[in-house]
Amino acid sequence: MSGSRTGSDSSPATERRLRADGGRPPNDDSQSPVVVSDGQPQAGDEADAGKQGGGRLFAPGDGRPIRDRLERRALAIFGTVTVVLLLGMFYYPVATVFVEAVVIDGSATLSVFVDVLTDPFYFSDLARLLSGEPPGDVLDDFLSSDRRLGIVGFTAYQAALSTVASVLLGLPAAYVLARYEFPGRRTLRSLTILPFVLPSIMVAVGFVAAFGSTSPMNRALAAVGLPKLDFVFTLEAIIIAHAFYNAPLVARIMTAAWESVDASAVETARSLGAGRFRAFLDVVAPQLYPSVLMGAALTFVFTFGTFPIVLALGGFEYATVEVFVYRLVQDLNYTEAAALALVELAISLSILYAYLRYEARQSVQSRGARPLPRKPLSPPSLSARDLLSRVTIAAYAVVAAVFFVVPIATMVYASFSGPGGLTLSNYEFLLERQAQGAAFQVQPWPAVRNSLVFGVASLLVALPMGVVVAVLTTRRYRGRKLVDVVAMAPLAVSGIVVGIGLLRGLVFGVEISGTRIAIGGAAAIVAAHAVAGYPFVVRTVAPGLETLDRQLVESARALGASRVRALLDVELPLVWPGVVAGAAFAFAISIGEFSSTVILATGTDQYTMPVAIERFIGRRLGPATAMGVVLLVVTSASFVVIDRLGGESRGL
Amino acid sequence: MVSDPAVELDGVTKRYETTTAVADLSFAVSEGEFFTLVGPSGCGKTTTLRLLGGFESPTAGSIRLHGVDVADVPPEDRHVGVVFQNYALFPHMTVGENVAYGLKFSSPPGDVTGEERVADLLELVDLGGMEERNPRELSGGQKQRVAMARALAPGPDVLLLDETHDQEEALAISDRVAVMHDGRIDQVGTPRDVYPRPETRFVAEFVGDNNVLSGTVTAMRTDGGGGRVADVDLGPTTVAVRVDGNPAVSTGETLVFCVRPEHLTVDGTTNQLVTTVGSVEFLGGTTRVHLDWNGRELLARTRTALDGTVTVGFDPADAHVVG
């Protein structure tokens, strides 16, 4: 008997369907189904007389159509494809970088690492210690006024300053968002997720447009005879741009922690004699410290690995490790670039690891049964106390508005203005193929087109990958944690490393048993974008799958659906908002990706809008701002989708 | 031709990392039989159903459906319908789409279209014409009937019903029951077999109300009708218990036996126990009376209200030896 369920083996005569009289088929060997129940049954065995003869066989795969067989293997096939893609698009490139750094002329050596670690250019005085100079001499020089930081030292220094600035700017925001009620509070809280999708090169354009020497602000200052406020290519600009980026993250993390403080704990402290401030110090603050530390740790790691902002705003004077890695790549010094990138990766991962260890030791925060009540933003009384706090908040609001709104608003304004006033010429420029100019120069229209093509292509790769990983990491089995870590590792590795690895490996070509395998630059860029984007798909889809009643899937399977069929018919429709949010994330991240793209697109015609913006900054600010606005519109639209369909409390 | 049992478990064990959910289960269910697993929560009923449905794999042992070992058969190929305790209706589909879902993978039994099949099944469960309803609009009982119709639609060979149990209904409707306890089956039999003749103390106490008593056998004798009777010292008093079916019972041993509440009567003249009436529950046709007998609780079922001090007794033949 065939394993198919089509019922072709049953004759109509014996298949008289059920009737109200529950009449059994006349043919005796066609009986009602056996019923095994766990407790109270509802229907008698006469409930279903319409069935085929008992004992249809199950022999798996026996005479099964190929399509059917493929379908039941589909999840395994998709899983395998995902693993292969992840290996090819991420692990192989990263391994390539590693090999590049440690294998010189065919033999393994750590000499390049040693060179990097003992080079004062990178590690300053620490390098002298590492290369064996007496600690006393090094300390003397270090304490003198003309000490140098070295590239790594400067990177850590600006990251530390950026972290302090981000926490200082984010903390009051968290206080207002968690403790006050006012119109637009929810919207404002949602906006804190915006930096996840806002391209940093766009933020850099905003800063140049707002604070550069030709900015409207500086023209106004000059017109009234005041000195210009030009700090574009300074350390301050870098730090402010970093704070623009990371303060919302700090605020977001802290707000969540603050909202989970249980009001009754504070009330208990007050009833035991603690004053208002004392209760805050003893009860609320200890529950906020971990979130401050988390925000600070993430900000430090992000700004330590900063690239586009420093490249665009640091000028020639300031370079972080990533920027220098990029310069080494441009000089074709791949070995040193690889070694330096790995040193940076090691430092970032160490910080992340230290933080995760700390986090693991923290007791699990239980969600407060009753959050602290929010205060109205308009002062309830005219007491000095109420007024002072509101005035302080108003002052902060002005600072925050200047900080967050002015760069974006100026960029939008600048994109519509030209020498003769308001104009669309900057946008018209984007749609034209630049007539003059050499072939190697960045042209506007190809950048727009490439961005959209890569965005769609990487979405098509990242979405199924992310869904498959989400499915695989929400099922219970041994080793799930490991799968989770392996799949999520791309979040911790910079685009520069992935870019170099793809360039030096698959783009330049790999020889596998005599066959040369090489992929085009466009494919490599799509791969890098997909790798950067798919973890966000996982993060938006997995929580929904996790909370889905597993008996829904089991019911579908008992009714004849294969595993993948149940996924398509039941699970995905029910977590659809998360899938769409993940797609928006993947698209926005591709559109804004800079680090790996600039490595892979240099010298080719595969450049994207962010790469073009970096080239235009300082020379063609008009088109740069117009592209910035296009990026802003695309990423804001993605943000709205994410926010509506899966932003809040979905593991982000 | 002797056909294979529809369902057959042979030494099935399911272990999780730290616990054993079911241990060494063996039973068979024949074609057309209504078979019920009863037992307290956590005894392994649901795990057994999940093993049958193919949602879990046994750690040891084998499961055969119509003679075919289904170790490697995924749920969708087992032709097993499942109604889960929470019904698990697909919330994004209408009632009609829910019932029709299984027909995507197999044509309906008989010469009917899928639509007719759905309409007939909804008619059968008294939900005729409700195809377009959303599951959210249904009451709990209606949801359950939709789940039943959905499970029946493809014409499964085996129907699994995972339900909170009402024991009396289970006894009334089942052809056979298996009493489970700590992942094992204590006893399998027809309700008419299991209820009066529990084989273990657990079954005696779990299936219906019961009074389980134990004491030392002080003497063995033969009653007027030729039956073997043991005199059992319960402490405050000594009672007589018929032990015809238990040849092993002998003087000096501890005997555990049970007496159903309906067999504890106020007008009994043998095995009299002097008790005080505690709480009384009115059950409609009968009354369940909680009696205090020297600090131990006994249950009796009577038709009349009781109060104060009451002497109850039971016929030695109504006592059943367990374990």
PDB file of N, CA, C and O in Angstrom, chain A residues 433-465:
ATOM      1  N   ARG A 433      23.295  60.972 -14.671  1.00  0.00           N
ATOM      2  CA  ARG A 433      24.626  60.411 -14.743  1.00  0.00           C
ATOM      3  C   ARG A 433      25.573  61.579 -14.988  1.00  0.00           C
ATOM      4  O   ARG A 433      25.373  62.369 -15.902  1.00  0.00           O
ATOM      5  N   GLN A 434      26.535  61.691 -14.141  1.00  0.00           N
ATOM      6  CA  GLN A 434      27.440  62.834 -14.222  1.00  0.00           C
ATOM      7  C   GLN A 434      28.161  62.817 -15.565  1.00  0.00           C
ATOM      8  O   GLN A 434      28.810  61.833 -15.900  1.00  0.00           O
ATOM      9  N   ALA A 435      27.973  63.868 -16.328  1.00  0.00           N
ATOM     10  CA  ALA A 435      28.525  63.887 -17.676  1.00  0.00           C
ATOM     11  C   ALA A 435      30.050  63.989 -17.669  1.00  0.00           C
ATOM     12  O   ALA A 435      30.740  63.144 -18.216  1.00  0.00           O
ATOM     13  N   GLN A 436      30.502  64.996 -17.007  1.00  0.00           N
ATOM     14  CA  GLN A 436      31.957  65.161 -16.979  1.00  0.00           C
ATOM     15  C   GLN A 436      32.553  64.364 -15.829  1.00  0.00           C
ATOM     16  O   GLN A 436      31.852  63.751 -15.043  1.00  0.00           O
ATOM     17  N   GLY A 437      33.840  64.379 -15.711  1.00  0.00           N
ATOM     18  CA  GLY A 437      34.485  63.654 -14.622  1.00  0.00           C
ATOM     19  C   GLY A 437      34.992  62.322 -15.108  1.00  0.00           C
ATOM     20  O   GLY A 437      34.432  61.706 -16.009  1.00  0.00           O
ATOM     21  N   ALA A 438      36.068  61.852 -14.506  1.00  0.00           N
ATOM     22  CA  ALA A 438      36.692  60.613 -14.937  1.00  0.00           C
ATOM     23  C   ALA A 438      35.854  59.413 -14.516  1.00  0.00           C
ATOM     24  O   ALA A 438      35.002  59.505 -13.651  1.00  0.00           O
ATOM     25  N   ALA A 439      36.104  58.297 -15.160  1.00  0.00           N
ATOM     26  CA  ALA A 439      35.311  57.100 -14.926  1.00  0.00           C
ATOM     27  C   ALA A 439      35.442  56.613 -13.479  1.00  0.00           C
ATOM     28  O   ALA A 439      34.517  56.033 -12.925  1.00  0.00           O
ATOM     29  N   PHE A 440      36.637  56.849 -12.906  1.00  0.00           N
ATOM     30  CA  PHE A 440      36.841  56.322 -11.557  1.00  0.00           C
ATOM     31  C   PHE A 440      36.146  57.168 -10.489  1.00  0.00           C
ATOM     32  O   PHE A 440      36.061  56.793  -9.349  1.00  0.00           O
ATOM     33  N   GLN A 441      35.640  58.346 -10.913  1.00  0.00           N
ATOM     34  CA  GLN A 441      35.008  59.192  -9.912  1.00  0.00           C
ATOM     35  C   GLN A 441      33.623  58.668  -9.532  1.00  0.00           C
ATOM     36  O   GLN A 441      32.917  58.074 -10.339  1.00  0.00           O
ATOM     37  N   VAL A 442      33.282  58.930  -8.292  1.00  0.00           N
ATOM     38  CA  VAL A 442      31.975  58.491  -7.806  1.00  0.00           C
ATOM     39  C   VAL A 442      30.877  59.329  -8.448  1.00  0.00           C
ATOM     40  O   VAL A 442      30.935  60.536  -8.438  1.00  0.00           O
ATOM     41  N   GLN A 443      29.900  58.629  -9.021  1.00  0.00           N
ATOM     42  CA  GLN A 443      28.793  59.329  -9.663  1.00  0.00           C
ATOM     43  C   GLN A 443      27.510  59.098  -8.882  1.00  0.00           C
ATOM     44  O   GLN A 443      27.335  58.054  -8.274  1.00  0.00           O
ATOM     45  N   PRO A 444      26.602  60.065  -8.919  1.00  0.00           N
ATOM     46  CA  PRO A 444      25.459  59.999  -8.010  1.00  0.00           C
ATOM     47  C   PRO A 444      24.441  58.910  -8.346  1.00  0.00           C
ATOM     48  O   PRO A 444      24.048  58.144  -7.465  1.00  0.00           O
ATOM     49  N   TRP A 445      23.991  58.853  -9.599  1.00  0.00           N
ATOM     50  CA  TRP A 445      22.903  57.936  -9.906  1.00  0.00           C
ATOM     51  C   TRP A 445      23.273  56.461  -9.661  1.00  0.00           C
ATOM     52  O   TRP A 445      22.505  55.720  -9.036  1.00  0.00           O
ATOM     53  N   PRO A 446      24.472  56.022 -10.102  1.00  0.00           N
ATOM     54  CA  PRO A 446      24.832  54.633  -9.813  1.00  0.00           C
ATOM     55  C   PRO A 446      24.828  54.344  -8.316  1.00  0.00           C
ATOM     56  O   PRO A 446      24.476  53.236  -7.897  1.00  0.00           O
ATOM     57  N   ALA A 447      25.176  55.357  -7.504  1.00  0.00           N
ATOM     58  CA  ALA A 447      25.188  55.129  -6.063  1.00  0.00           C
ATOM     59  C   ALA A 447      23.781  54.848  -5.544  1.00  0.00           C
ATOM     60  O   ALA A 447      23.565  53.915  -4.767  1.00  0.00           O
ATOM     61  N   VAL A 448      22.807  55.654  -6.025  1.00  0.00           N
ATOM     62  CA  VAL A 448      21.423  55.451  -5.610  1.00  0.00           C
ATOM     63  C   VAL A 448      20.929  54.080  -6.063  1.00  0.00           C
ATOM     64  O   VAL A 448      20.358  53.301  -5.294  1.00  0.00           O
ATOM     65  N   ARG A 449      21.211  53.778  -7.332  1.00  0.00           N
ATOM     66  CA  ARG A 449      20.741  52.512  -7.898  1.00  0.00           C
ATOM     67  C   ARG A 449      21.375  51.328  -7.176  1.00  0.00           C
ATOM     68  O   ARG A 449      20.693  50.381  -6.798  1.00  0.00           O
ATOM     69  N   ASN A 450      22.702  51.394  -6.977  1.00  0.00           N
ATOM     70  CA  ASN A 450      23.387  50.289  -6.292  1.00  0.00           C
ATOM     71  C   ASN A 450      22.812  50.079  -4.889  1.00  0.00           C
ATOM     72  O   ASN A 450      22.589  48.945  -4.457  1.00  0.00           O
ATOM     73  N   SER A 451      22.589  51.173  -4.166  1.00  0.00           N
ATOM     74  CA  SER A 451      22.068  51.046  -2.810  1.00  0.00           C
ATOM     75  C   SER A 451      20.757  50.278  -2.793  1.00  0.00           C
ATOM     76  O   SER A 451      20.546  49.388  -1.966  1.00  0.00           O
ATOM     77  N   LEU A 452      19.864  50.639  -3.734  1.00  0.00           N
ATOM     78  CA  LEU A 452      18.555  49.991  -3.757  1.00  0.00           C
ATOM     79  C   LEU A 452      18.679  48.521  -4.164  1.00  0.00           C
ATOM     80  O   LEU A 452      18.052  47.646  -3.563  1.00  0.00           O
ATOM     81  N   VAL A 453      19.514  48.257  -5.165  1.00  0.00           N
ATOM     82  CA  VAL A 453      19.677  46.874  -5.628  1.00  0.00           C
ATOM     83  C   VAL A 453      20.282  46.014  -4.514  1.00  0.00           C
ATOM     84  O   VAL A 453      19.795  44.921  -4.201  1.00  0.00           O
ATOM     85  N   PHE A 454      21.347  46.532  -3.879  1.00  0.00           N
ATOM     86  CA  PHE A 454      21.980  45.759  -2.804  1.00  0.00           C
ATOM     87  C   PHE A 454      21.012  45.593  -1.632  1.00  0.00           C
ATOM     88  O   PHE A 454      20.990  44.550  -0.971  1.00  0.00           O
ATOM     89  N   GLY A 455      20.214  46.644  -1.377  1.00  0.00           N
ATOM     90  CA  GLY A 455      19.254  46.565  -0.274  1.00  0.00           C
ATOM     91  C   GLY A 455      18.266  45.437  -0.485  1.00  0.00           C
ATOM     92  O   GLY A 455      18.026  44.621   0.419  1.00  0.00           O
ATOM     93  N   VAL A 456      17.702  45.376  -1.703  1.00  0.00           N
ATOM     94  CA  VAL A 456      16.719  44.329  -1.989  1.00  0.00           C
ATOM     95  C   VAL A 456      17.383  42.957  -1.990  1.00  0.00           C
ATOM     96  O   VAL A 456      16.877  41.996  -1.402  1.00  0.00           O
ATOM     97  N   ALA A 457      18.563  42.878  -2.627  1.00  0.00           N
ATOM     98  CA  ALA A 457      19.236  41.573  -2.730  1.00  0.00           C
ATOM     99  C   ALA A 457      19.626  41.049  -1.350  1.00  0.00           C
ATOM    100  O   ALA A 457      19.420  39.870  -1.033  1.00  0.00           O
ATOM    101  N   SER A 458      20.183  41.922  -0.512  1.00  0.00           N
ATOM    102  CA  SER A 458      20.607  41.420   0.799  1.00  0.00           C
ATOM    103  C   SER A 458      19.390  41.106   1.667  1.00  0.00           C
ATOM    104  O   SER A 458      19.437  40.209   2.499  1.00  0.00           O
ATOM    105  N   LEU A 459      18.287  41.819   1.442  1.00  0.00           N
ATOM    106  CA  LEU A 459      17.051  41.475   2.155  1.00  0.00           C
ATOM    107  C   LEU A 459      16.607  40.070   1.780  1.00  0.00           C
ATOM    108  O   LEU A 459      16.208  39.269   2.641  1.00  0.00           O
ATOM    109  N   LEU A 460      16.705  39.753   0.482  1.00  0.00           N
ATOM    110  CA  LEU A 460      16.261  38.437   0.026  1.00  0.00           C
ATOM    111  C   LEU A 460      17.128  37.317   0.604  1.00  0.00           C
ATOM    112  O   LEU A 460      16.680  36.182   0.732  1.00  0.00           O
ATOM    113  N   VAL A 461      18.377  37.643   0.935  1.00  0.00           N
ATOM    114  CA  VAL A 461      19.246  36.628   1.553  1.00  0.00           C
ATOM    115  C   VAL A 461      19.049  36.618   3.069  1.00  0.00           C
ATOM    116  O   VAL A 461      18.924  35.559   3.689  1.00  0.00           O
ATOM    117  N   ALA A 462      19.001  37.816   3.656  1.00  0.00           N
ATOM    118  CA  ALA A 462      18.987  37.908   5.113  1.00  0.00           C
ATOM    119  C   ALA A 462      17.669  37.416   5.702  1.00  0.00           C
ATOM    120  O   ALA A 462      17.662  36.810   6.786  1.00  0.00           O
ATOM    121  N   LEU A 463      16.559  37.650   5.013  1.00  0.00           N
ATOM    122  CA  LEU A 463      15.265  37.306   5.597  1.00  0.00           C
ATOM    123  C   LEU A 463      15.097  35.798   5.791  1.00  0.00           C
ATOM    124  O   LEU A 463      14.828  35.357   6.908  1.00  0.00           O
ATOM    125  N   PRO A 464      15.273  34.997   4.725  1.00  0.00           N
ATOM    126  CA  PRO A 464      15.164  33.544   4.965  1.00  0.00           C
ATOM    127  C   PRO A 464      16.215  33.042   5.954  1.00  0.00           C
ATOM    128  O   PRO A 464      15.907  32.190   6.798  1.00  0.00           O
ATOM    129  N   MET A 465      17.438  33.564   5.851  1.00  0.00           N
ATOM    130  CA  MET A 465      18.490  33.144   6.794  1.00  0.00           C
ATOM    131  C   MET A 465      18.056  33.418   8.230  1.00  0.00           C
ATOM    132  O   MET A 465      18.176  32.571   9.119  1.00  0.00           O
TER     133      MET A 465
END
